[in-house]
Structures are given as structure tokens and as C-alpha cells.
Short mmCIF file of C-alpha atoms in Angstrom, two decimals:
data_model
loop_
_atom_site.label_atom_id
_atom_site.label_comp_id
_atom_site.label_asym_id
_atom_site.label_seq_id
_atom_site.Cartn_x
_atom_site.Cartn_y
_atom_site.Cartn_z
CA MET N 154 -101.00 14.92 -44.48
CA ASN N 155 -102.17 12.14 -42.20
CA TRP N 156 -99.07 10.05 -42.90
CA TYR N 157 -96.87 13.01 -42.00
CA LYS N 158 -98.53 13.56 -38.76
CA ARG N 159 -98.20 10.00 -38.06
CA LEU N 160 -94.36 10.06 -38.65
CA THR N 161 -93.71 13.32 -36.89
CA PRO N 162 -93.31 11.70 -33.39
CA TYR N 163 -90.85 9.20 -34.80
CA ILE N 164 -88.78 11.86 -36.54
CA ALA N 165 -88.70 13.97 -33.41
CA VAL N 166 -87.49 10.98 -31.33
CA SER N 167 -84.89 10.16 -33.95
CA LEU N 168 -83.65 13.81 -33.95
CA ILE N 169 -83.47 13.93 -30.20
CA SER N 170 -81.53 10.59 -30.31
CA MET N 171 -79.07 11.98 -32.84
CA ILE N 172 -78.59 15.13 -30.83
CA ILE N 173 -77.97 13.20 -27.63
CA GLY N 174 -75.62 10.69 -29.54
CA ALA N 175 -73.69 13.63 -30.99
CA THR N 176 -73.47 15.33 -27.67
CA LEU N 177 -72.15 12.12 -26.07
CA MET N 178 -69.57 11.72 -28.86
CA VAL N 179 -68.51 15.30 -28.49
CA GLY N 180 -68.31 14.77 -24.69
CA CYS N 181 -66.27 11.57 -25.14
CA ALA N 182 -64.01 13.25 -27.53
CA GLY N 183 -63.76 16.14 -25.18
CA GLY N 184 -63.04 13.70 -22.34
CA ILE N 185 -60.26 12.03 -24.25
CA SER N 186 -58.80 15.33 -25.33
CA GLY N 187 -59.17 16.48 -21.74
CA ASN N 188 -57.33 13.43 -20.47
CA LYS N 189 -54.42 14.19 -22.78
CA ALA N 190 -54.21 17.63 -21.47
CA GLN N 191 -54.21 16.47 -17.94
CA LYS N 192 -51.54 13.69 -18.44
CA PRO N 193 -48.39 14.44 -16.38
CA ASN N 194 -45.52 16.00 -18.37
CA THR N 195 -43.04 13.39 -19.54
CA ALA N 196 -40.26 15.26 -17.92
CA GLU N 197 -41.89 14.97 -14.53
CA SER N 198 -42.51 11.23 -14.81
CA PRO N 199 -40.73 9.09 -12.27
CA PHE N 200 -39.59 6.79 -15.08
CA THR N 201 -37.42 9.62 -16.49
CA ALA N 202 -34.72 8.57 -13.93
CA LEU N 203 -34.38 5.25 -15.86
CA GLN N 204 -33.41 7.04 -19.11
CA PRO N 205 -29.71 7.25 -19.97
CA PRO N 206 -28.06 10.34 -18.58
CA THR N 207 -27.06 13.17 -20.94
CA ALA N 208 -23.26 13.46 -21.51
CA GLN N 209 -21.56 16.10 -19.40
CA ALA N 210 -19.10 18.38 -21.01
CA GLN N 211 -16.72 18.33 -18.02
CA VAL N 212 -16.43 17.01 -14.47
CA SER N 213 -17.28 19.51 -11.82
CA GLU N 214 -14.59 20.83 -9.46
CA ALA N 215 -16.62 19.32 -6.52
CA ARG N 216 -15.87 15.87 -7.99
CA ASN N 217 -12.52 16.35 -9.59
CA THR N 218 -10.71 16.49 -6.22
CA PRO N 219 -7.00 16.22 -5.57
CA ILE N 220 -7.56 12.55 -4.46
CA VAL N 221 -9.19 11.89 -7.88
CA ARG N 222 -6.29 13.53 -9.74
CA ALA N 223 -3.66 11.73 -7.63
CA ALA N 224 -5.32 8.34 -8.19
CA GLN N 225 -5.44 9.03 -11.94
CA THR N 226 -1.77 10.05 -12.07
CA VAL N 227 -0.25 7.27 -9.90
CA GLY N 228 -2.75 4.49 -10.29
CA PRO N 229 -1.44 3.34 -13.64
CA ALA N 230 2.00 2.82 -12.22
CA VAL N 231 0.83 0.62 -9.34
CA VAL N 232 0.99 -3.02 -10.18
CA GLY N 233 0.06 -6.39 -8.65
CA ILE N 234 2.83 -8.90 -7.75
CA THR N 235 2.16 -12.59 -7.34
CA ASN N 236 4.72 -14.80 -5.54
CA LYS N 237 4.83 -18.33 -6.91
CA GLY N 238 6.60 -21.27 -5.42
CA ILE N 239 7.05 -25.05 -6.00
CA ALA N 240 4.79 -27.44 -4.20
CA ARG N 241 4.15 -31.12 -4.51
CA ASP N 242 0.74 -32.16 -5.87
CA PHE N 243 -1.04 -34.39 -3.37
CA PHE N 244 -2.51 -36.79 -6.03
CA SER N 245 0.21 -37.06 -8.66
CA ASN N 246 3.22 -36.45 -6.30
CA ARG N 247 4.58 -34.10 -8.97
CA LYS N 248 6.06 -30.59 -8.36
CA VAL N 249 3.74 -27.90 -9.41
CA MET N 250 3.99 -24.03 -9.32
CA VAL N 251 1.46 -22.52 -6.94
CA GLU N 252 0.77 -19.10 -5.70
CA GLN N 253 2.38 -18.28 -2.27
CA GLY N 254 0.92 -14.80 -1.89
CA SER N 255 0.47 -11.52 -3.53
CA GLY N 256 1.06 -7.83 -2.99
CA SER N 257 1.58 -4.56 -4.77
CA GLY N 258 4.42 -2.58 -6.41
CA VAL N 259 5.29 0.77 -7.82
CA ILE N 260 6.91 1.31 -11.20
CA PHE N 261 9.53 4.12 -10.53
CA ASP N 262 11.80 3.83 -13.51
CA ALA N 263 11.08 3.69 -17.23
CA GLN N 264 13.33 0.62 -17.65
CA GLY N 265 10.80 -1.48 -15.74
CA TYR N 266 12.14 -1.33 -12.17
CA ILE N 267 9.44 -1.82 -9.56
CA ALA N 268 9.64 -1.11 -5.88
CA THR N 269 7.91 -3.48 -3.40
CA ASN N 270 8.25 -5.06 0.00
CA TYR N 271 10.68 -7.81 0.72
CA HIS N 272 7.98 -9.99 2.27
CA VAL N 273 5.99 -9.82 -0.93
CA VAL N 274 8.76 -11.64 -2.97
CA ALA N 275 10.47 -13.68 -0.23
CA ASN N 276 11.30 -17.19 -1.20
CA ALA N 277 9.71 -16.73 -4.66
CA GLN N 278 10.63 -19.24 -7.41
CA GLU N 279 8.61 -17.07 -9.93
CA ILE N 280 7.21 -13.60 -10.04
CA SER N 281 4.19 -12.57 -12.00
CA VAL N 282 3.45 -8.81 -12.46
CA SER N 283 -0.06 -7.60 -13.39
CA LEU N 284 -0.11 -4.12 -14.92
CA ALA N 285 -3.04 -1.68 -14.41
CA ASP N 286 -3.90 -1.99 -18.19
CA GLY N 287 -4.57 -5.69 -17.81
CA ARG N 288 -1.29 -7.09 -19.10
CA THR N 289 0.56 -9.78 -17.16
CA MET N 290 4.21 -10.50 -17.50
CA ASP N 291 7.06 -12.24 -15.80
CA GLY N 292 9.14 -10.29 -13.25
CA LYS N 293 12.64 -10.83 -11.90
CA VAL N 294 13.81 -10.09 -8.48
CA ILE N 295 16.80 -7.71 -8.81
CA GLY N 296 17.59 -7.38 -5.06
CA VAL N 297 16.07 -7.60 -1.62
CA ASP N 298 16.68 -6.03 1.83
CA ALA N 299 15.10 -7.94 4.58
CA ALA N 300 16.27 -5.44 7.15
CA THR N 301 14.09 -2.63 5.67
CA ASP N 302 11.46 -4.85 4.04
CA LEU N 303 12.31 -3.45 0.59
CA ALA N 304 12.85 -5.17 -2.73
CA VAL N 305 13.17 -4.37 -6.38
CA VAL N 306 11.51 -6.27 -9.21
CA LYS N 307 12.08 -5.75 -12.96
CA VAL N 308 10.04 -6.53 -15.98
CA ASP N 309 11.11 -6.25 -19.65
CA ALA N 310 8.77 -3.80 -21.16
CA GLN N 311 8.73 -0.31 -22.69
CA ASP N 312 6.70 2.73 -22.34
CA LEU N 313 5.37 1.75 -18.90
CA PRO N 314 3.71 4.48 -16.76
CA VAL N 315 6.06 5.70 -14.07
CA ALA N 316 5.23 7.20 -10.70
CA ILE N 317 7.06 10.32 -9.65
CA LEU N 318 8.88 9.96 -6.29
CA GLY N 319 8.41 12.99 -4.01
CA ASP N 320 10.00 14.42 -0.79
CA SER N 321 8.83 12.61 2.36
CA ASP N 322 10.83 15.08 4.51
CA ALA N 323 8.49 17.88 3.50
CA LEU N 324 5.30 15.99 4.76
CA MET N 325 3.00 17.74 7.20
CA VAL N 326 0.83 16.05 9.81
CA GLY N 327 -2.83 16.37 8.73
CA GLU N 328 -2.29 16.68 4.96
CA PRO N 329 -4.10 14.24 2.65
CA ALA N 330 -2.66 10.73 2.14
CA ILE N 331 -3.86 8.40 -0.52
CA ALA N 332 -3.03 4.57 -0.53
CA ILE N 333 -3.14 2.70 -3.83
CA GLY N 334 -2.67 -1.00 -4.02
CA ASN N 335 -4.30 -4.48 -4.23
CA PRO N 336 -5.92 -5.32 -0.89
CA LEU N 337 -6.89 -8.89 -0.47
CA GLY N 338 -5.49 -9.91 -3.87
CA LEU N 339 -5.71 -9.00 -7.48
CA GLU N 340 -9.50 -9.12 -7.52
CA PHE N 341 -9.40 -5.74 -5.84
CA LYS N 342 -6.48 -4.33 -7.78
CA GLY N 343 -6.06 -0.58 -8.02
CA SER N 344 -8.03 0.14 -4.90
CA VAL N 345 -7.78 3.69 -3.60
CA THR N 346 -8.21 4.58 0.05
CA ALA N 347 -7.79 8.07 1.46
CA GLY N 348 -6.98 9.56 4.86
CA VAL N 349 -4.37 11.87 6.28
CA ILE N 350 -0.77 11.75 7.43
CA SER N 351 -1.34 10.87 11.09
CA ALA N 352 2.18 11.21 12.25
CA LEU N 353 5.78 11.38 11.13
CA ASN N 354 8.95 9.52 12.19
CA ARG N 355 7.10 6.87 14.16
CA SER N 356 9.67 4.56 15.63
CA LEU N 357 8.74 0.91 15.54
CA ASP N 358 11.02 -1.94 16.63
CA ILE N 359 10.54 -4.80 14.28
CA GLY N 360 12.69 -7.66 15.02
CA GLU N 361 16.01 -6.25 15.97
CA ARG N 362 15.80 -3.14 13.92
CA ARG N 363 14.20 0.21 14.54
CA PHE N 364 12.15 1.81 11.71
CA LYS N 365 11.16 5.43 11.19
CA LEU N 366 7.79 5.25 9.50
CA ILE N 367 5.05 7.41 8.29
CA GLN N 368 1.75 6.73 10.07
CA THR N 369 -1.58 7.16 8.14
CA ASP N 370 -5.23 6.41 8.68
CA ALA N 371 -5.75 5.56 5.00
CA ALA N 372 -6.81 1.89 5.02
CA ILE N 373 -3.87 -0.42 4.38
CA ASN N 374 -4.85 -4.13 4.22
CA PRO N 375 -3.04 -7.40 3.32
CA GLY N 376 -2.17 -7.11 -0.34
CA ASN N 377 -1.56 -3.32 -0.13
CA SER N 378 2.06 -4.15 0.93
CA GLY N 379 4.47 -2.60 -1.58
CA GLY N 380 1.92 -0.22 -2.93
CA ALA N 381 2.09 3.60 -3.10
CA LEU N 382 1.31 6.18 -0.45
CA VAL N 383 0.67 9.36 -2.40
CA ASN N 384 0.14 13.05 -1.41
CA ALA N 385 -2.42 15.46 -2.89
CA ASP N 386 0.15 16.55 -5.55
CA GLY N 387 0.16 13.01 -7.10
CA VAL N 388 3.64 12.09 -6.00
CA VAL N 389 4.74 8.96 -4.08
CA ILE N 390 5.87 9.76 -0.52
CA GLY N 391 6.03 6.26 0.88
CA ILE N 392 5.92 2.54 0.19
CA ASN N 393 3.06 0.94 2.20
CA SER N 394 4.73 -1.70 4.38
CA ALA N 395 2.80 -2.71 7.49
CA LYS N 396 -0.45 -2.43 9.40
CA ILE N 397 -1.11 -3.00 13.06
CA ALA N 398 -3.49 -5.85 13.21
CA LEU N 399 -4.53 -5.92 16.88
CA SER N 400 -8.00 -6.45 18.23
CA GLY N 401 -9.75 -3.11 18.55
CA VAL N 402 -7.16 -1.18 16.59
CA GLU N 403 -8.25 0.56 13.44
CA GLY N 404 -6.92 3.28 11.18
CA ILE N 405 -3.25 2.83 11.93
CA GLY N 406 -1.16 2.02 8.83
CA PHE N 407 2.55 2.53 8.12
CA ALA N 408 4.54 3.30 5.12
CA ILE N 409 8.42 3.49 4.49
CA PRO N 410 9.31 7.20 3.70
CA ILE N 411 10.35 7.51 0.19
CA ASN N 412 13.46 9.44 1.12
CA SER N 413 14.64 6.52 3.27
CA ALA N 414 13.73 3.99 0.49
CA ARG N 415 15.63 5.86 -2.25
CA PRO N 416 19.14 4.91 -1.32
CA ILE N 417 18.07 1.30 -0.50
CA LEU N 418 16.37 0.91 -3.95
CA GLN N 419 19.37 2.33 -5.75
CA SER N 420 21.78 0.08 -3.93
CA LEU N 421 19.55 -2.95 -4.80
CA ILE N 422 19.72 -1.99 -8.47
CA ASP N 423 23.49 -1.31 -8.35
CA LYS N 424 24.63 -4.22 -6.19
CA GLY N 425 21.64 -6.50 -5.63
CA ARG N 426 21.96 -5.82 -1.87
CA VAL N 427 22.54 -3.01 0.62
CA ILE N 428 26.08 -2.41 1.91
CA ARG N 429 26.01 -1.91 5.67
CA ALA N 430 28.61 -1.19 8.25
CA TYR N 431 29.36 -4.17 10.50
CA LEU N 432 30.49 -4.20 14.19
CA GLY N 433 30.72 -7.98 14.55
CA VAL N 434 28.98 -8.62 17.86
CA GLY N 435 25.85 -10.55 19.02
CA ALA N 436 24.09 -8.43 21.60
CA LEU N 437 21.01 -8.68 23.98
CA ASP N 438 18.98 -6.16 25.83
CA PRO N 439 16.43 -7.08 28.57
CA THR N 440 13.53 -7.22 26.01
CA THR N 441 15.27 -9.36 23.47
CA ALA N 442 16.62 -11.60 26.14
CA ALA N 443 13.14 -12.24 27.50
CA LYS N 444 12.14 -13.44 24.07
CA TYR N 445 14.66 -16.20 24.37
CA GLY N 446 13.61 -17.13 27.86
CA TYR N 447 16.44 -15.27 29.76
CA GLU N 448 16.29 -12.62 32.45
CA LEU N 449 18.79 -9.94 31.87
CA LYS N 450 19.30 -7.35 34.73
CA LEU N 451 20.77 -4.41 32.85
CA GLU N 452 19.95 -0.81 33.58
CA LYS N 453 21.86 0.69 30.57
CA GLY N 454 23.56 -0.60 27.43
CA VAL N 455 23.46 -3.81 25.55
CA TYR N 456 25.15 -7.04 26.67
CA ILE N 457 27.63 -8.70 24.35
CA VAL N 458 26.98 -12.55 24.20
CA LYS N 459 29.14 -13.18 21.10
CA VAL N 460 32.00 -11.55 19.27
CA SER N 461 32.66 -12.68 15.67
CA LEU N 462 36.10 -14.06 15.08
CA ASN N 463 38.20 -11.57 13.11
CA GLY N 464 35.37 -9.14 13.14
CA PRO N 465 35.80 -5.39 13.73
CA ALA N 466 34.95 -5.61 17.46
CA ALA N 467 37.27 -8.55 18.11
CA LYS N 468 40.13 -6.69 16.22
CA ALA N 469 39.57 -3.72 18.45
CA GLY N 470 39.57 -5.77 21.71
CA ILE N 471 35.91 -5.96 22.63
CA ARG N 472 35.11 -9.23 24.41
CA GLU N 473 32.10 -11.29 25.33
CA LYS N 474 30.30 -10.11 28.48
CA ASP N 475 31.33 -6.52 27.80
CA VAL N 476 28.34 -4.00 27.91
CA ILE N 477 28.22 -1.42 25.13
CA LEU N 478 27.05 1.94 26.51
CA LYS N 479 27.61 4.25 23.56
CA VAL N 480 28.55 4.18 19.92
CA ALA N 481 29.78 7.35 18.30
CA GLY N 482 28.39 9.34 21.26
CA ALA N 483 24.95 7.97 21.11
CA GLU N 484 23.50 5.82 23.84
CA THR N 485 22.65 2.21 22.97
CA ASN N 486 20.08 0.82 25.43
CA SER N 487 18.54 -1.69 22.97
CA VAL N 488 19.71 -3.82 20.14
CA ALA N 489 17.52 -1.84 17.80
CA GLU N 490 19.30 1.41 18.81
CA LEU N 491 22.69 -0.19 18.27
CA ARG N 492 21.73 -1.27 14.76
CA ALA N 493 20.16 2.06 13.88
CA ILE N 494 23.39 3.95 14.87
CA LEU N 495 25.58 1.57 12.88
CA ASP N 496 23.25 2.11 9.76
CA THR N 497 24.11 5.87 9.84
CA HIS N 498 27.83 5.09 9.36
CA GLN N 499 29.79 4.20 6.32
CA VAL N 500 31.96 1.09 5.89
CA GLY N 501 35.53 2.10 6.61
CA SER N 502 34.67 4.74 9.19
CA THR N 503 36.00 4.66 12.69
CA VAL N 504 33.61 5.07 15.69
CA GLU N 505 34.22 5.35 19.45
CA VAL N 506 32.62 2.61 21.45
CA VAL N 507 32.14 3.04 25.11
CA ILE N 508 32.00 -0.29 27.03
CA LEU N 509 31.63 -1.38 30.56
CA ARG N 510 34.00 -4.19 31.70
CA ASN N 511 34.23 -5.32 35.35
CA ASP N 512 32.38 -2.18 36.33
CA LYS N 513 34.94 0.08 34.63
CA LYS N 514 34.25 2.28 31.56
CA GLN N 515 36.60 2.07 28.60
CA THR N 516 36.52 3.85 25.27
CA ILE N 517 37.66 1.74 22.16
CA ASP N 518 38.07 2.85 18.53
CA VAL N 519 36.47 0.36 16.14
CA LEU N 520 37.07 0.39 12.33
CA LEU N 521 33.71 -0.64 10.76
CA GLU N 522 33.77 -3.21 8.06
CA GLU N 523 31.35 -4.33 5.40
CA MET N 524 28.65 -6.79 6.64
CA SER N 525 28.83 -10.03 4.78
CA GLU N 526 25.93 -11.32 2.66
CA GLN N 527 25.27 -14.07 5.25
#
């Protein structure tokens, strides 16, 4: 029994150690288990945002706006146009084809006809057309009209997407306007900008012609020329043509109304040019005279500085130094007004021209003829 008594303290100590160890192990296990229970829910982890999003069954109405639908409808019919010309290589002194500029165009006919601006294709030796689907093909200039800054290009292709041409006469100031084109070159092709129709029938004198244009605040930058101006119904209501580029002026862009462009485009397809009535005079107003360094003191009318030999005016008896006051009952106080009036009359029609000669008014009937290609 003495040996048992001597071992009893050691046994007791061992039992206590085992109990403490077991308690610690249970505590640790409980701690681990407790930590798992307290770990943040995976769904609430900030790293969840890095996981791929779940697929959506459909796009919400908040996102699928008329602008989105219009861009999806017309965007495939908007192309990039690259104007190429011949230049001489500096090192080899050989002629090479180089890019002279680029712009946009709108496919408006299934046979591959594309509307664009004249200045986009002016003086081109070759035309390259870049489609929205990534294809590039050669284009051919069918006809140009510098007076309205319109041109038609054709590509040989089938099943091309075609834009629907709308009614620009039905536009309302304040309604949405979407510009689609290639600002700053083909690197930004298919760019979409949105705004509103700011004004209708804006009169701008460009050169010696007066234009009635659509004004919009949708951003139109270099390269957008020839692209589409679209309404919220997804139809083309204008061909983007010009942007005021003055210091401090923003949000003023212009497009040729599609109703004005229609007959021009049709004439370019049919005849390669636009048939216009011709009066056969060279005229100046105070503004145009100042551009040439002359001072013209004239309160009304336009001053005739040249009469074309055997032209309609010469045949009717109009002379140099006459002042044209009215044509077909409309006042002509600028060269742009004179040209605008003539553009509304057909070749072969007769118009009354009121002139001032030696301080006396005269009315002369003039038979309008076709303007020559020169």
C-alpha cells in the first residue's frame, strides 16, 4: 500500500493535467468553430464585386431608351469614308497613294448607294469605305454637288444595312436628336452623341449660297461630316454637314435637312450632277464686294458686274452695271438671295426680273436656261 500512496500525488497531477489539456483542446476547438461562425457571409464580402455578373434576362426600360434603339437601328448603316490622293514620296520621288482626309456616310439604298458630304470626297483619286461590321471595300463617286455640299458614293455589295430616311419637315424644336458618325477619324467610328433639335430653317450664307439647315446641340466634330442625324424613331432626318468652330462657341452643329437632300441625291444618281436654272450674270452685294477689297454703296439689290455672252440675261437685254432688285417678285438684296430664288425655279421657266438702270426701274422677262457643268 505504501507504493500506492507514493504514486497517488503523481496520478492526481497527471489527471489534472489531462483535464486541463482536454479543456484547452475543447476551448481551442470551440474557438475555431466560433471563428467560423463569426466569419462574414461570403455574399457580403467586398470581393464579391470582382466576381462575374450574373446574366440578365432582358435590358431594363430605363436603359433601353429611344437613343439606344435609334443607335442600334441606324448605326449599322453609317460608314467611314477615306479620301485618298496621289502624292510624291520625298525619299524615292515616286507617286504614292496617301490619305487626304476622312468622314462619314449613310447607306440609303440596298444597291450600295451612300450619301455623304462633297467636301469629304472632293479631289479624291480613290475612295475607301469602312462598314460598321469591319469590312472595307472600294467606293466610287457617282456624283457631287459642291453648292449643297452633298455627294453620292457607291459600293458593290449586297445585303447591306440601309437607313430609313424620314421627314425633316415634321421636326419639332426640342425633340431628341442623335448624331452618328466617325469623329476624328475611323478610330472613333460609330460614335453616338445625343442632344436636341435646337432650331429649324437656320439660314447660313456659305460662300455665295444660302442654306436652310437644322441646328442641333448634339456634338458634331471633324469626321462626323456626312454622317446621320437621327430622331427618336430611328429614322434619318439630316446629313451632318458643318460645325461652327469659333472660340467660345460650343453646342452648335448643323445638318442638311433630309427633305432638301432627297432630290439632290436622286439627281446625282440619275445624272451625276444637279440641274439648276441659270440666269447668266456675275453679281456683287456690299458684303461680297468687301471680300474682294471693293466698297459698293448700294442700299438695295445686287450689282451686275458681268453678263455671260449668249446667256439668258444677255438675251433678255440685261446689261453690266444694272442693279437687280427683284426676281419672280422676291427681293434680292444679296448674291445668296439671288441664287436661292433661282434654285426654286425650273430650267425653261420664265421669270420677271426688276432692274434699276440709270435710276429708272424696268421689268424684263428672262427665260431661264440650264447651268453648264463648268
